[in-house]
Structures are given as structure tokens and as C-alpha cells.
XYZ file of C-alpha atoms in Angstrom:
583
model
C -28.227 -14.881 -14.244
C -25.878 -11.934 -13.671
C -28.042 -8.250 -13.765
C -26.833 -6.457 -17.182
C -24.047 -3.744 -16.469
C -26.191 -0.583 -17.085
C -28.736 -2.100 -14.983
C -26.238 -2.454 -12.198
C -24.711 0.823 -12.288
C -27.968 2.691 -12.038
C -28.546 0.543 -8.732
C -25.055 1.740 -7.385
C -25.873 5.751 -8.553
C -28.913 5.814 -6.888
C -27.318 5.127 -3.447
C -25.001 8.148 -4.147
C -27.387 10.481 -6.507
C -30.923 9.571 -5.446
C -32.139 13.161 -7.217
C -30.618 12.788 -10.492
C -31.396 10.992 -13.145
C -28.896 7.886 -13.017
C -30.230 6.590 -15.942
C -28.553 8.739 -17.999
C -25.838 9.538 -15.638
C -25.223 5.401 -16.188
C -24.838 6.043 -20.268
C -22.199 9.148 -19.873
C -20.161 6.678 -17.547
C -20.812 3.731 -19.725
C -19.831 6.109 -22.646
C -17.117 7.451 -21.468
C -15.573 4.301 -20.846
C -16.184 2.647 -24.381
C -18.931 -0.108 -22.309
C -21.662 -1.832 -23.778
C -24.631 -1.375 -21.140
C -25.213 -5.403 -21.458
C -21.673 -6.035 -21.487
C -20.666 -9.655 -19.695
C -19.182 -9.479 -16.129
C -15.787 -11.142 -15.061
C -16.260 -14.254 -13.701
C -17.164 -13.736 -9.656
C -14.344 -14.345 -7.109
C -11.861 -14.475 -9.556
C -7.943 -14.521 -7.739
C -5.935 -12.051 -10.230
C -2.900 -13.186 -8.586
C -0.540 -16.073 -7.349
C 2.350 -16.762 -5.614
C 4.704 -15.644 -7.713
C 2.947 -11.878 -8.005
C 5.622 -9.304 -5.958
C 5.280 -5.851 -5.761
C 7.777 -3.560 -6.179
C 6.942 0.070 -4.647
C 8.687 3.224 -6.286
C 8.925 6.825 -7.585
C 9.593 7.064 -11.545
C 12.973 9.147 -9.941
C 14.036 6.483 -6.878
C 16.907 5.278 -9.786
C 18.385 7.655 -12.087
C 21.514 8.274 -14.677
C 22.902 10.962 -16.274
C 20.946 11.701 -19.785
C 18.283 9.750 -19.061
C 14.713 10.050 -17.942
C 13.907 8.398 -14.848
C 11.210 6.233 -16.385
C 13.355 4.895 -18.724
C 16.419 4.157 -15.944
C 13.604 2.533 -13.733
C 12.731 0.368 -16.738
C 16.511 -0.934 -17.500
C 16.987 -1.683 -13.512
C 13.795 -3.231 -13.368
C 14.538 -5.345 -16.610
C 17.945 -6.040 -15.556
C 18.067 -6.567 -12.148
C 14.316 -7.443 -11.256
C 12.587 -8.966 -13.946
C 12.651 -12.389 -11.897
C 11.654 -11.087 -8.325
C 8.900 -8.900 -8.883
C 6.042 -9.514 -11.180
C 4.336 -5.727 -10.518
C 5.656 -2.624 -10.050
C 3.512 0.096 -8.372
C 5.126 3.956 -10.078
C 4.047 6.833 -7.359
C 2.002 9.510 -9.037
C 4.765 10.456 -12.203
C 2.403 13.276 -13.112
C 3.048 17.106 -13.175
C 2.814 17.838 -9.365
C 3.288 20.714 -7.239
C 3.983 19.335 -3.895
C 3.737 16.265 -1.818
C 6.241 14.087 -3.758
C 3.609 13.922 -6.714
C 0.773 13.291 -4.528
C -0.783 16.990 -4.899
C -1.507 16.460 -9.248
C -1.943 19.291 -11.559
C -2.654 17.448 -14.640
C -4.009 13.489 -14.414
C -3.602 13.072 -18.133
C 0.065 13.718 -18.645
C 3.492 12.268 -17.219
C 5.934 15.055 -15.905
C 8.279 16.117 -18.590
C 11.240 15.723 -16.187
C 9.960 11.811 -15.915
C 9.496 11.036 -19.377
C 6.766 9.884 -21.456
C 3.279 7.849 -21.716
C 5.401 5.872 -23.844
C 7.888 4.564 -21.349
C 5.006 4.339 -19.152
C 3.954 1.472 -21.655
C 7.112 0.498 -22.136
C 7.337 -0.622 -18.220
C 3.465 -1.782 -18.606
C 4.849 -4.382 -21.241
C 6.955 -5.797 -18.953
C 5.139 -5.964 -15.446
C 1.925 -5.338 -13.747
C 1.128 -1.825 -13.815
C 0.265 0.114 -10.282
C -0.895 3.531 -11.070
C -2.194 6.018 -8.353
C -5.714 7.453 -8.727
C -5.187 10.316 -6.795
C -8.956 10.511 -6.651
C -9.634 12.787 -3.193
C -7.805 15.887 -4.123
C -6.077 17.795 -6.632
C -3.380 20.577 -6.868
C -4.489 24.228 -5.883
C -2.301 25.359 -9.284
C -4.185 22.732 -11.562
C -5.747 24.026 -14.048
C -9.561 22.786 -13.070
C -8.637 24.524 -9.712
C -7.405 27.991 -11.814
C -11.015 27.814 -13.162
C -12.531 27.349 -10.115
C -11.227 30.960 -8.882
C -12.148 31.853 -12.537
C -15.854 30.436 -12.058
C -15.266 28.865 -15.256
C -15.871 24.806 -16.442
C -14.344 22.473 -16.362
C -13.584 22.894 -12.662
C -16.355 25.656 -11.239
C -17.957 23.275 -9.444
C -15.483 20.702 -9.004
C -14.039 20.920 -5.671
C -15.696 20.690 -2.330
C -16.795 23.973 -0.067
C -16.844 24.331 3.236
C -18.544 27.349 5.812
C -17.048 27.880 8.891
C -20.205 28.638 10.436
C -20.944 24.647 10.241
C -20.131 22.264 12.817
C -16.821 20.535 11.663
C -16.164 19.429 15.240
C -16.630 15.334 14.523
C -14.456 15.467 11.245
C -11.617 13.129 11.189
C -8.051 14.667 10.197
C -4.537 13.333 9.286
C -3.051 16.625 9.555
C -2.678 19.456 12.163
C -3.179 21.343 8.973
C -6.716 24.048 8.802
C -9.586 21.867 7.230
C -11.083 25.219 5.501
C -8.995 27.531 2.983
C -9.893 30.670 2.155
C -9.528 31.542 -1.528
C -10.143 34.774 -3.450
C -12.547 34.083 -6.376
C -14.171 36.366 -9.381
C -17.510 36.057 -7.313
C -15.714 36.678 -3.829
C -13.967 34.555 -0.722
C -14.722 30.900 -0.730
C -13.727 28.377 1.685
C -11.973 25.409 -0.180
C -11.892 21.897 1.926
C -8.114 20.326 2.436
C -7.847 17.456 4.308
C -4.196 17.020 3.779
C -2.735 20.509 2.465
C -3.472 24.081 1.437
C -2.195 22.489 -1.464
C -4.294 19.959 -1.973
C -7.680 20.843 -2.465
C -10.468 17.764 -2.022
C -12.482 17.191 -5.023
C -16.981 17.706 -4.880
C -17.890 14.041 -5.831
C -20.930 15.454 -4.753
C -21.270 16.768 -8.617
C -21.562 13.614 -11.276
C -19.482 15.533 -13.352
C -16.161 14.610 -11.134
C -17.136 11.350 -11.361
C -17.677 11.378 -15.586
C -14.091 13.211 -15.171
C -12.412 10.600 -13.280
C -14.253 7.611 -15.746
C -11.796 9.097 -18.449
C -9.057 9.229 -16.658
C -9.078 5.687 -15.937
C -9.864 4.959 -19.476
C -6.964 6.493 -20.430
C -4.999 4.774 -17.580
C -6.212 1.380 -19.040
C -5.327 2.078 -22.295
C -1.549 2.858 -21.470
C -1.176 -0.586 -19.687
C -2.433 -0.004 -15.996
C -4.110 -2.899 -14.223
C -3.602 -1.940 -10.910
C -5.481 1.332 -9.342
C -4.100 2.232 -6.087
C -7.395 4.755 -4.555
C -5.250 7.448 -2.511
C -6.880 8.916 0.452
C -9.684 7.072 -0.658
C -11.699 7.358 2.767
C -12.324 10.822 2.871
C -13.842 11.092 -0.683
C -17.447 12.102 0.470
C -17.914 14.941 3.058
C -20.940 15.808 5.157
C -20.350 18.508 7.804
C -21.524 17.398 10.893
C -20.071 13.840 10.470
C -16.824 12.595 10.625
C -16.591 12.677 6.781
C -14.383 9.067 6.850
C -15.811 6.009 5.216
C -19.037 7.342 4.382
C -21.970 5.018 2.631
C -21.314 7.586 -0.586
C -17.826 6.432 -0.247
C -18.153 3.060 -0.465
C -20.735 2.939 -3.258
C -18.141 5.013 -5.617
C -15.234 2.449 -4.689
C -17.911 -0.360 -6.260
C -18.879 2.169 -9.289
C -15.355 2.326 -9.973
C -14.683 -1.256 -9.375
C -17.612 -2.341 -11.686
C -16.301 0.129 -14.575
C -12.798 -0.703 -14.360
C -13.412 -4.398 -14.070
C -15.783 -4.864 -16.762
C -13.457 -3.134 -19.318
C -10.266 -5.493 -18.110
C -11.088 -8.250 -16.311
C -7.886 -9.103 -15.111
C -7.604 -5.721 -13.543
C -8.057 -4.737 -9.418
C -8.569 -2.147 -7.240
C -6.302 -1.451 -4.088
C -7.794 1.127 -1.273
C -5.183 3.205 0.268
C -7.001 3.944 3.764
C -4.582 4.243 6.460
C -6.910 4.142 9.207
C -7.828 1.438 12.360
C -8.102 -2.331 11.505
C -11.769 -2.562 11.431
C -12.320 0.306 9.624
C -9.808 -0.893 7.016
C -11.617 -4.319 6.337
C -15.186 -2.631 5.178
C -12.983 -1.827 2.007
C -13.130 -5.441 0.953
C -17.569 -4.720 1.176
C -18.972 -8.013 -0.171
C -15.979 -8.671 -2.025
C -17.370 -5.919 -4.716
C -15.332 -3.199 -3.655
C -11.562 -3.403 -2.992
C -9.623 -6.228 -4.408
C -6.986 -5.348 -2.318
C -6.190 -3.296 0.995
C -3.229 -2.276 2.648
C -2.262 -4.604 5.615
C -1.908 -1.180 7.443
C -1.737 -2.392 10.986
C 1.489 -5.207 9.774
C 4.336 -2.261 9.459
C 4.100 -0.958 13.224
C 3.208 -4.386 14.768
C 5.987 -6.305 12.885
C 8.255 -3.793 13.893
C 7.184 -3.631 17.308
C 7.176 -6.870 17.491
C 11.265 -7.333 16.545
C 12.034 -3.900 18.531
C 10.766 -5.470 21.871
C 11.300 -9.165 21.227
C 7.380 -9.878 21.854
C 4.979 -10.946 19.411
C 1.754 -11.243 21.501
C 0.400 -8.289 19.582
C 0.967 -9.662 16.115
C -0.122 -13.352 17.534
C -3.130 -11.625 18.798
C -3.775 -9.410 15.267
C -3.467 -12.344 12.992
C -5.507 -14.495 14.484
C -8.130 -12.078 14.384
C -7.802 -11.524 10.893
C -10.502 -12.948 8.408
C -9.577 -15.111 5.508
C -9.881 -12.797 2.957
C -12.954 -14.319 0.166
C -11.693 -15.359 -3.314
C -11.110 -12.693 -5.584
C -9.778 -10.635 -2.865
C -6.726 -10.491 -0.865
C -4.088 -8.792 1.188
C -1.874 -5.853 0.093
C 1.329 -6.669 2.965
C 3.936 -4.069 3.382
C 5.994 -3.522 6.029
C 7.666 0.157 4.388
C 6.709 2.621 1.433
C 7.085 6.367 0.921
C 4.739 7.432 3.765
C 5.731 6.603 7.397
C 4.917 3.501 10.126
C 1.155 4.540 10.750
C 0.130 4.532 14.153
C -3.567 4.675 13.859
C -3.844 1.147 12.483
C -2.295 0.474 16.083
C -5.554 1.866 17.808
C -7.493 -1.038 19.773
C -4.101 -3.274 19.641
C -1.946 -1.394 21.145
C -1.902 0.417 24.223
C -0.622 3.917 25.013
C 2.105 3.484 26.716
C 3.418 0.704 24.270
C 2.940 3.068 21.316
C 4.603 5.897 23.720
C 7.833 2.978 23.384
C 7.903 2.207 19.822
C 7.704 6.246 19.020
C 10.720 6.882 21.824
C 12.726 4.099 20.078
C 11.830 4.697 16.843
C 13.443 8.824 17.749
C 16.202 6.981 19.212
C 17.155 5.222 15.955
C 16.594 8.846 14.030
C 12.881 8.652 13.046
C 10.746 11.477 12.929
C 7.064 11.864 14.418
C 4.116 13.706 11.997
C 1.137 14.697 14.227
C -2.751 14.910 13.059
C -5.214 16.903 15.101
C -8.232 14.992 16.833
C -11.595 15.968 17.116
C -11.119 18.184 20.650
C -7.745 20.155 19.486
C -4.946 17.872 20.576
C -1.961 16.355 18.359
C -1.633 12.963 18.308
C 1.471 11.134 16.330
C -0.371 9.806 12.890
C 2.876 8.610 11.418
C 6.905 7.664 12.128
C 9.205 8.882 9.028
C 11.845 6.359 9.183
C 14.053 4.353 6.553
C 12.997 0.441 7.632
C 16.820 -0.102 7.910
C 17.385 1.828 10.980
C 13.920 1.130 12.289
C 14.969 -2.376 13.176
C 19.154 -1.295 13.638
C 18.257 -2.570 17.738
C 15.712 -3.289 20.322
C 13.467 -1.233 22.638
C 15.524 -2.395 25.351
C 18.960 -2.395 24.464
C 19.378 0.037 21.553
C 21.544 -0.767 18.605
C 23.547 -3.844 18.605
C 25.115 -5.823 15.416
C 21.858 -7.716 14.643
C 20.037 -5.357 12.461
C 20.508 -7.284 9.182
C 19.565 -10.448 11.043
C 16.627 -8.699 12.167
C 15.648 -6.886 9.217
C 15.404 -10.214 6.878
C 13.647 -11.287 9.719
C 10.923 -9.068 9.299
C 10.662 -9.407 5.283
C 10.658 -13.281 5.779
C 7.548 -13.338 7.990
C 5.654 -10.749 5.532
C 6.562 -13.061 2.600
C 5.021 -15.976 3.919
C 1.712 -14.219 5.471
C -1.666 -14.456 3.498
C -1.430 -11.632 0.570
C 0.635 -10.435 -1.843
C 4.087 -9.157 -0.695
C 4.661 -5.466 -1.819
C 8.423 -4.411 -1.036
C 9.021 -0.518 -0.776
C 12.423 -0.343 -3.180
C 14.242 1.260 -0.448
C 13.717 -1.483 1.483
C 14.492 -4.033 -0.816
C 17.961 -1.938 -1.181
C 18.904 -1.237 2.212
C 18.820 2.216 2.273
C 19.658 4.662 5.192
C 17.299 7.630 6.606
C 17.734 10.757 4.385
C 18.629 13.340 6.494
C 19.824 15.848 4.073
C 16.639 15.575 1.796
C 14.894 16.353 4.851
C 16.474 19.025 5.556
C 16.242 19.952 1.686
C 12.661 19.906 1.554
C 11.563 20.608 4.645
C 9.112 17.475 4.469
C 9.660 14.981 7.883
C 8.465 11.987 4.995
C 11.479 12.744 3.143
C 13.591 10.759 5.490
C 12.393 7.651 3.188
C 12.105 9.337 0.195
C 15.835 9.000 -1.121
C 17.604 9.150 -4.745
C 20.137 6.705 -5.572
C 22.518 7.344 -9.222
C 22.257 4.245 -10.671
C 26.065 3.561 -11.583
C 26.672 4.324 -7.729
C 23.851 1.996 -7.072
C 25.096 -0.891 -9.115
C 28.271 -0.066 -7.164
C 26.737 -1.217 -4.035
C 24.967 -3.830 -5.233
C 27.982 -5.356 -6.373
C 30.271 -5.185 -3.152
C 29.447 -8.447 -0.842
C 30.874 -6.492 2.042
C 27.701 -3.725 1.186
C 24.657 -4.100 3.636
C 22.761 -2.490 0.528
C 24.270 -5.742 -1.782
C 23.659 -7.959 1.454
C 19.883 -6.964 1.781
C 19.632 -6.955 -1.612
C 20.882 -10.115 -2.731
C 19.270 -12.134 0.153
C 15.739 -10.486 -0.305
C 15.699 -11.343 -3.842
C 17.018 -15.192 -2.523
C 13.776 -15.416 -0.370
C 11.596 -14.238 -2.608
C 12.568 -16.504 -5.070
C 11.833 -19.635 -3.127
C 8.635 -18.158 -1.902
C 7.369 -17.564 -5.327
C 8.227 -21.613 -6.323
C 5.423 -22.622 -3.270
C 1.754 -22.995 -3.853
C 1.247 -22.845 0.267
C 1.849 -19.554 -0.288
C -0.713 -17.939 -2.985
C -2.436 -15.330 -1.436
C -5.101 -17.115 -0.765
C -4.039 -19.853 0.697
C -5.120 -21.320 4.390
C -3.539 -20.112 7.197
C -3.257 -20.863 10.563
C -1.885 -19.620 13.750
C 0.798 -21.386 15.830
C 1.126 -20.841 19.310
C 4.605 -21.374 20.373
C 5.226 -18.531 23.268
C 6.073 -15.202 22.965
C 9.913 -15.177 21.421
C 8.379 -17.265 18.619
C 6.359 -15.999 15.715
C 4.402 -18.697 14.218
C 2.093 -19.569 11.432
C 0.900 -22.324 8.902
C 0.083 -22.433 5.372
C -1.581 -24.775 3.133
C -1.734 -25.033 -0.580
C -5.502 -24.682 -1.946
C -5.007 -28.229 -3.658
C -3.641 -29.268 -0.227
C -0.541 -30.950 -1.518
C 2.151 -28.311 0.434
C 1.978 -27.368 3.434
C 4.663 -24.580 4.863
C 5.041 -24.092 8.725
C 6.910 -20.436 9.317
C 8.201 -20.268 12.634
C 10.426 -17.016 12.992
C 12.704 -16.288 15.783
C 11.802 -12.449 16.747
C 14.099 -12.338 19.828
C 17.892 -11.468 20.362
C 18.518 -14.753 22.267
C 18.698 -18.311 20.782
C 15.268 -20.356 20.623
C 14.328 -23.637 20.883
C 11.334 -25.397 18.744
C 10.262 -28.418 19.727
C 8.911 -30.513 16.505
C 6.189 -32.181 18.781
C 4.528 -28.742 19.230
C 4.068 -28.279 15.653
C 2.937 -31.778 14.826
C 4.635 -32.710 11.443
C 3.150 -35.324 9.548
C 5.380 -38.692 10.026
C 4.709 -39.639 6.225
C 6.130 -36.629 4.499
C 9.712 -35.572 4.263
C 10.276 -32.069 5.725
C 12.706 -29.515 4.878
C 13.390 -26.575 5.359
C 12.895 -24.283 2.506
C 15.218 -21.529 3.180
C 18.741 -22.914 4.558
C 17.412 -26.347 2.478
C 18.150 -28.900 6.091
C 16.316 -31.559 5.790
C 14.141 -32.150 8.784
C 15.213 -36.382 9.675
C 14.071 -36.532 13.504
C 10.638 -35.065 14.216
C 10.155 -35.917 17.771
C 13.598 -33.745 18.131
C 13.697 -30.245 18.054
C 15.167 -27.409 15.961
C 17.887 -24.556 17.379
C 16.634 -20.982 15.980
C 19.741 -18.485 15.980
C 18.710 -14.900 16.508
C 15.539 -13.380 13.878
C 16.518 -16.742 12.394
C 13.455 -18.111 10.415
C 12.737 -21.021 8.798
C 9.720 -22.744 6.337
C 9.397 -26.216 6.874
C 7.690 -27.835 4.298
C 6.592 -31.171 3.369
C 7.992 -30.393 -0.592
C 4.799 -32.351 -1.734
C 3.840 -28.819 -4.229
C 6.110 -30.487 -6.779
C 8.359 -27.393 -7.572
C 11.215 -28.055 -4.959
C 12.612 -26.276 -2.498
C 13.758 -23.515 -4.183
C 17.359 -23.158 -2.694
């Protein structure tokens, strides 16, 4: 028998707030959130998702038209052009900001004027999934709990996290080359505010239950507006000890279950997505005991896919994916291969080695990316991130710079993350083809604003309509694949899969249907030179008929072999999942 709610939470407080009294700290949650303390839990493991659920990633202002709020031009592409390839759509932070792109919030409870309304919010929430950012580890220096902080005032005195210089911050972790302490003038004197990422962005004191009572009503209130997606920003850092490295701390991890527990328990059919851009290993804790994350970011895919295509070798994503777990039921995979930060390159620690991430930055520069740095432990700058459109990330090799098969290899790469174990999330630059940004770069200032484009949406529609348009080309043949890879049940997120090992100009991998009546074998060409598959070495069963899901060839002589054109791919199925082939 399942331990009642209340009793639960109390457990999980008492990890994180051992002197307080969680008992009643358990009723101002439960409160706050409208719970019953004996209310019934979702059923365990439950998958929230299939393989028809696509994500689409953008800002409320990625799409816009003259005379009309953002929100509400998002919603009429989205209707019009997407409402059959993506079932979710995951809005950047669309509240009143002051820097960052929306990622540094003034006010959690409101949607910028310039955006529109809660009520196009909902209007987009009736339609698709709902992806909301909880930008839970800092807030704006010119919010107005921050304004009372230098006031000494509530709500906000004691709501964001101090630091002394005198302490020994030597161990902490940073993504920035940013100062970790910031002096601020107050009506009681100089404090030292902690900013992980900004001056700008001052980290919240989880340390005080009342930021954690505050945040239970914001995601009320982001529930009752239609979210069922909560994307944890920055999530890693949330609980700081000087003197540690103040990344993925036990405190951490127990408020990602609090959270969980609340947010599931008031909508069942809700989940939970940690953003933690960080090494492998230290990503998968997220998942805990499948009570904590519901999703995580497939951080280490973007720079090993693209790696991978750049150089022509996939021994490092072989190597990767066969090292990955099978994520448990009721969790799963977030895969991405862009989105509006850059190609991390910490996720590459332990997989790749220096000199081959030395290569991928070089040619990444070559093709017009941009490097951001972070600051270790012992002073030096490391790159943390490229900034670089996915287009002209992949516009040539390592080897021979850019040639003429960058579309080729650019569907290459969003065919292989389609078919992987997860749920595909495509950046909507991406799915559009767009260029690097140069001018907005140089408009802001900001090296991430190389990906972080505008498009007007009658000039958009333009492009999408011109067949000659590598925008309507990427376009149209995305939203192709993704069709037929939403019509297979070898490809729900949690299906099996399995590794193939077919050399090194070969990218291979298996998946099977959890009734067992598909199976899909992915074998993707990730070289410039044409490939050769030999049907023996992939052992199709003699009984079934195979085809080929994506160019629909049926598959008649399987001791023969198949000829793979450059970044061609192909699915070969056995078409026993009873919804076709798609094509």
C-alpha cells in the first residue's frame, strides 16, 4: 500500500530541513497547492508519452506579424502548419525579463506585455502539450523580491542566497567566467549576492522554506493555465554549500522529488524535465529511482552527433549509446540535437578526448560558430559551449570543409535522433533551416544570439513555400520523417534498443516495439563516400517482409546487400506494427 502524500512529503523535507518542523512545512506546501494530505498517487511507472509525442522548442517571439502578439502568431503557425508534426511545444520563459533572452525573470506570475496574455498562453495549452520553464535557480536583480531584498523587506529579504568572500569557494563548479560573488548596496550595508550565471541573475536561498512555499504557487498557477511539462533550468546548482562544489547536491535532488511528488499528484499526466547541462554520468542521477526527473536532456547527443557527421566517424556515438541505460518506465529521454543555448562541450568530458574536442571547436569556428568559456576550479577558461545555427554546423566535414552535402547531412542527423530511445524535441530553427545570426549578435552583444533569430511570418511562409528554399527543403522533409516515425510503435520512447555494429562509416541501431510485433533496424550512412550494408550482418528475419520505411523499397533479397548514398539513412522494418509504412 502506497504511504499517504503528507506522509511522504515530510520524509522528503526532512532530508533537506532536518531543524524545522516539516510537519507543518508539509501542510503550507500541501495548501498551497490545493492537495489533500491522503490524496491517491499516479499509478507508478506510468509512460506519459508515445511515439507520436514531438517537441517543438521556441521563444513566444521566434514567429511574428505585424499587429499581432507573438503568442498569438506562434499559435496560428503552430495550428496551421504544425498541428500534425508536433504534439508539444516547449515556449522559452515569455515572462517579463531583463536579460538573458527571458532566462533572468522579474515577475514568474505574469506573461510580458509585448508577448501577450495568460490567455493565449491557454489558448496554445488547448491545443498541445504545454512546456513551461521553471526558472527555479535564479531570478532577475530588478525583480521586485530582489528590490526588497536591498530594501530588507518580505517577500524577498531572505530570499536569495549570500555568499562571504572570506569562505573557501575554490571547489565550486561554474558555467561562466563571470564573478561568483556580487556586491550589492543594501539598507543594512554591502552584501555579497551569489550568481552563478550573471550579475543579473541572482541564485535564489532554497535554504529558506519560504522559496520553496513561493515556488509551490507558482506551479499551481502554471498548472492551472494548461502546463504539463516543467522544464527545471539550471536545476543543478539549486543548493549551495561553500566549500563544495555546490553541483548536484543531496538537497538538490530531494527538492527535484518534492517538486515531482507535488506536481504529479495534482496532474497525473504531468512530468518533470531537468535542464542540467553537465557530464553524462552526472546527468543520469536526475532520473534518481525513477522519482525524480521524468525526463533529461540527452546532453552529450548534440556534440557527438555532430562530431560524428563532421569527421565521418561514429566510434564515439557507437561507444556512448551502448553505454547508455534503458531508461525505467515512466521515464525517458529528452533528445535534441539544437535549442537556444549552444553545442555543450562538457557532456563531451570522459568521451571525448582533448584534442578531438580541440577539432570539433576549430571546425565548428571555421563554419562561423562562436566559443563561450566557463572558469574551472584553478582559474583557467575552458570552452563550455559552441553558439552555432545547426545548419552551418553540419554545412562540411572536419576534413574537407564545406562541400554541397550539408542538407544531405543535416537530415542525416535529425533521422538518427528520431529513431533513438526518447522523445524527439526539434529546436524550431532547426526544423526551419535557419542560418547563424550574425547581426543579432552583433545587436546584442550576446555570442548565443547566433541561434536566437526572428523570422516575419509572411516572409517565413515565403520560404516555406519556394521548393528551391533550403528553409522549405528542411522543412518539408523534417516534417515527412517525422510523420512516418510517429505511425511506428518500435519507436515509443521506451521501446528496446539495441546496438549494431557495422564499422565506423555506419551508424547503427535496432528497435523493437514493446508488444514485439515491429521491429525497425536504423542504419545511417554518416560518411561523404557511398556505403555498403550487407543484409547478412544485420540478420533479417526470413519470414517477415522488410521495407524500408523512409524511401518505402521493399527489401526482396536478404542475403544481398543495400547501397547507402552519402548521410543516406534508412529504417527497415518488418511492417508487422499494423499502421504501414508511413510514406
Amino acid at each position: 500500500m502506497s504511504q499517504p502524500l503528507k506522509a511522504k512529503l515530510v520524509g522528503m523535507l526532512e532530508v533537506v530541513y532536518p531543524e524545522l518542523d516539516c510537519d507543518f512545512l508539509a501542510e503550507q506546501l500541501l495548501g498551497t497547492m490545493e492537495l489533500a494530505p491522503n490524496r491517491e498517487p499516479p499509478p507508478a511507472h506510468q509512460n506519459n508519452w508515445d511515439e507520436s509525442d514531438i517537441i517543438l522548442i521556441t521563444y513566444a517571439d521566434t514567429v511574428q506579424r505585424e499587429g499581432e502578439k507573438p503568442l498569438q502568431t506562434l499559435h496560428r503557425f503552430l495550428t496551421d502548419c504544425l498541428a500534425e508534426t508536433v504534439s508539444a511545444v516547449h515556449i522559452l520563459p515569455f515572462f517579463p525579463y531583463s536579460s538573458d533572452d527571458g532566462f533572468s525573470v522579474m515577475d514568474y506570475l505574469a506573461v510580458n506585455e509585448s508577448h501577450g496574455s495568460w490567455s493565449d498562453v491557454e489558448k496554445i495549452a488547448g491545443d498541445f502539450k504545454l512546456m513551461a520553464d521553471l526558472v527555479i535557480n535564479h531570478m532577475s536583480a530588478r525583480s521586485r523580491w530582489f528590490e526588497n531584498f536591498r530594501k530588507r523587506v518580505d517577500p524577498g529579504k531572505d530570499y536569495f542566497f549570500e555568499g562571504n568572500p572570506k569562505d573557501d569557494l575554490s571547489a565550486v563548479v561554474r558555467p561562466r567566467t563571470s564573478p561568483l560573488l556580487t556586491p550589492v548596496q543594501t539598507e543594512d550595508g554591502e552584501r555579497y549576492v551569489w550568481c552563478t550565471f550573471s550579475e543579473d541573475q541572482v541564485d535564489l536561498n532554497f535554504a529558506n522554506p519560504r522559496v520553496l512555499i513561493e515556488f509551490a504557487g507558482i506551479i499551481k498557477q502554471y498548472l492551472d493555465h494548461g502546463v504539463v511539462m516543467f522544464r527545471l533550468d539550471a536545476v543543478a546548482f539549486l543548493w549551495k554549500e561553500p566549500g563544495t562544489p555546490c553541483i548536484h547536491l543531496q538537497q538538490t535532488h530531494e527538492l527535484i522529488k518534492i517538486l515531482r511528488l507535488l506536481i504529479e499528484h495534482h496532474t497525473p499526466e504531468a512530468v518533470v524535465i531537468t535542464e542540467t547541462n553537465v557530464p553524462n554520468r552526472e546527468n543520469l542521477t536526475y532520473f534518481g529511482n525513477a522519482n525524480e526527473a521524468h525526463l533529461i536532456y540527452n546532453f552529450s547527443l548534440p556534440p557527438l552527433l555532430i562530431n560524428t557527421l563532421v569527421t565521418g566517424n561514429c566510434r564515439h556515438l557507437k561507444t556512448w549509446l551502448m553505454s547508455m541505460p534503458p531508461a525505467q518506465m515512466g521515464t525517458t529521454y529528452l533528445n535534441f540535437i539544437a535549442s537556444h543555448d549552444g553545442i555543450g562541450m562538457r557532456p563531451t568530458d570522459g568521451l571525448l578526448e582533448e584534442d578531438e574536442k580541440q577539432r570539433l571547436i576549430n571546425t565548428m569556428e571555421s563554419f562561423g560558430g562562436k566559443v563561450s568559456y566557463r572558469r574551472t576550479a584553478d582559474g583557467r577558461d575552458q570552452p563550455y559551449e559552441i553558439n552555432i545555427a545547426l545548419w552551418d554546423a553540419l554545412k562540411g566535414t572536419a576534413e574537407g570543409g564545406a562541400d554541397h552535402c550539408q542538407l544531405q547531412r543535416f537530415l542525416c542527423a535529425h533521422t538518427i535522433m528520431l529513431a533513438l530511445e526518447g522523445i524527439p524535441a526539434f529546436y524550431i530553427h532547426s526544423l526551419l533551416g535557419t542560418e547563424n545570426d550574425y547581426a543579432r549578435v552583433e545587436n546584442t552583444g550576446r555570442l548565443r544570439s547566433i541561434n536566437r533569430g526572428q523570422w516575419q511570418l509572411d516572409k517565413l511562409e515565403e520560404e516555406l513555400e519556394n521548393p528551391l528554399c533550403h528553409h522549405s527543403k528542411v522543412y518539408h522533409e523534417l516534417k515527412r520523417l517525422i510523420a512516418i516515425r510517429r505511425g511506428q510503435p518500435a519507436f515509443h520512447p521506451n521501446a528496446t534498443q539495441f546496438t549494431l555494429h557495422l564499422g565506423l562509416q555506419l551508424f547503427g541501431f535496432w528497435r523493437q516495439s514493446m508488444r514485439r510485433d515491429q521491429s525497425v533496424f536504423c542504419i545511417h550512412n554518416i560518411s561523404n563516400e557511398v556505403q555498403q550494408v550487407a543484409l547478412s550482418d544485420i540478420n533479417l528475419i526470413g519470414t517477415d517482409h522488410w521495407v524500408d520505411l523512409i524511401s518505402g523499397m521493399a527489401i526482396d533479397d536478404l542475403a544481398g546487400s543495400i547501397t547507402l548514398k552519402p548521410y543516406q539513412s534508412v529504417w527497415l522494418s518488418n511492417q508487422t506494427g499494423g499502421r504501414g509504412s508511413g510514406v
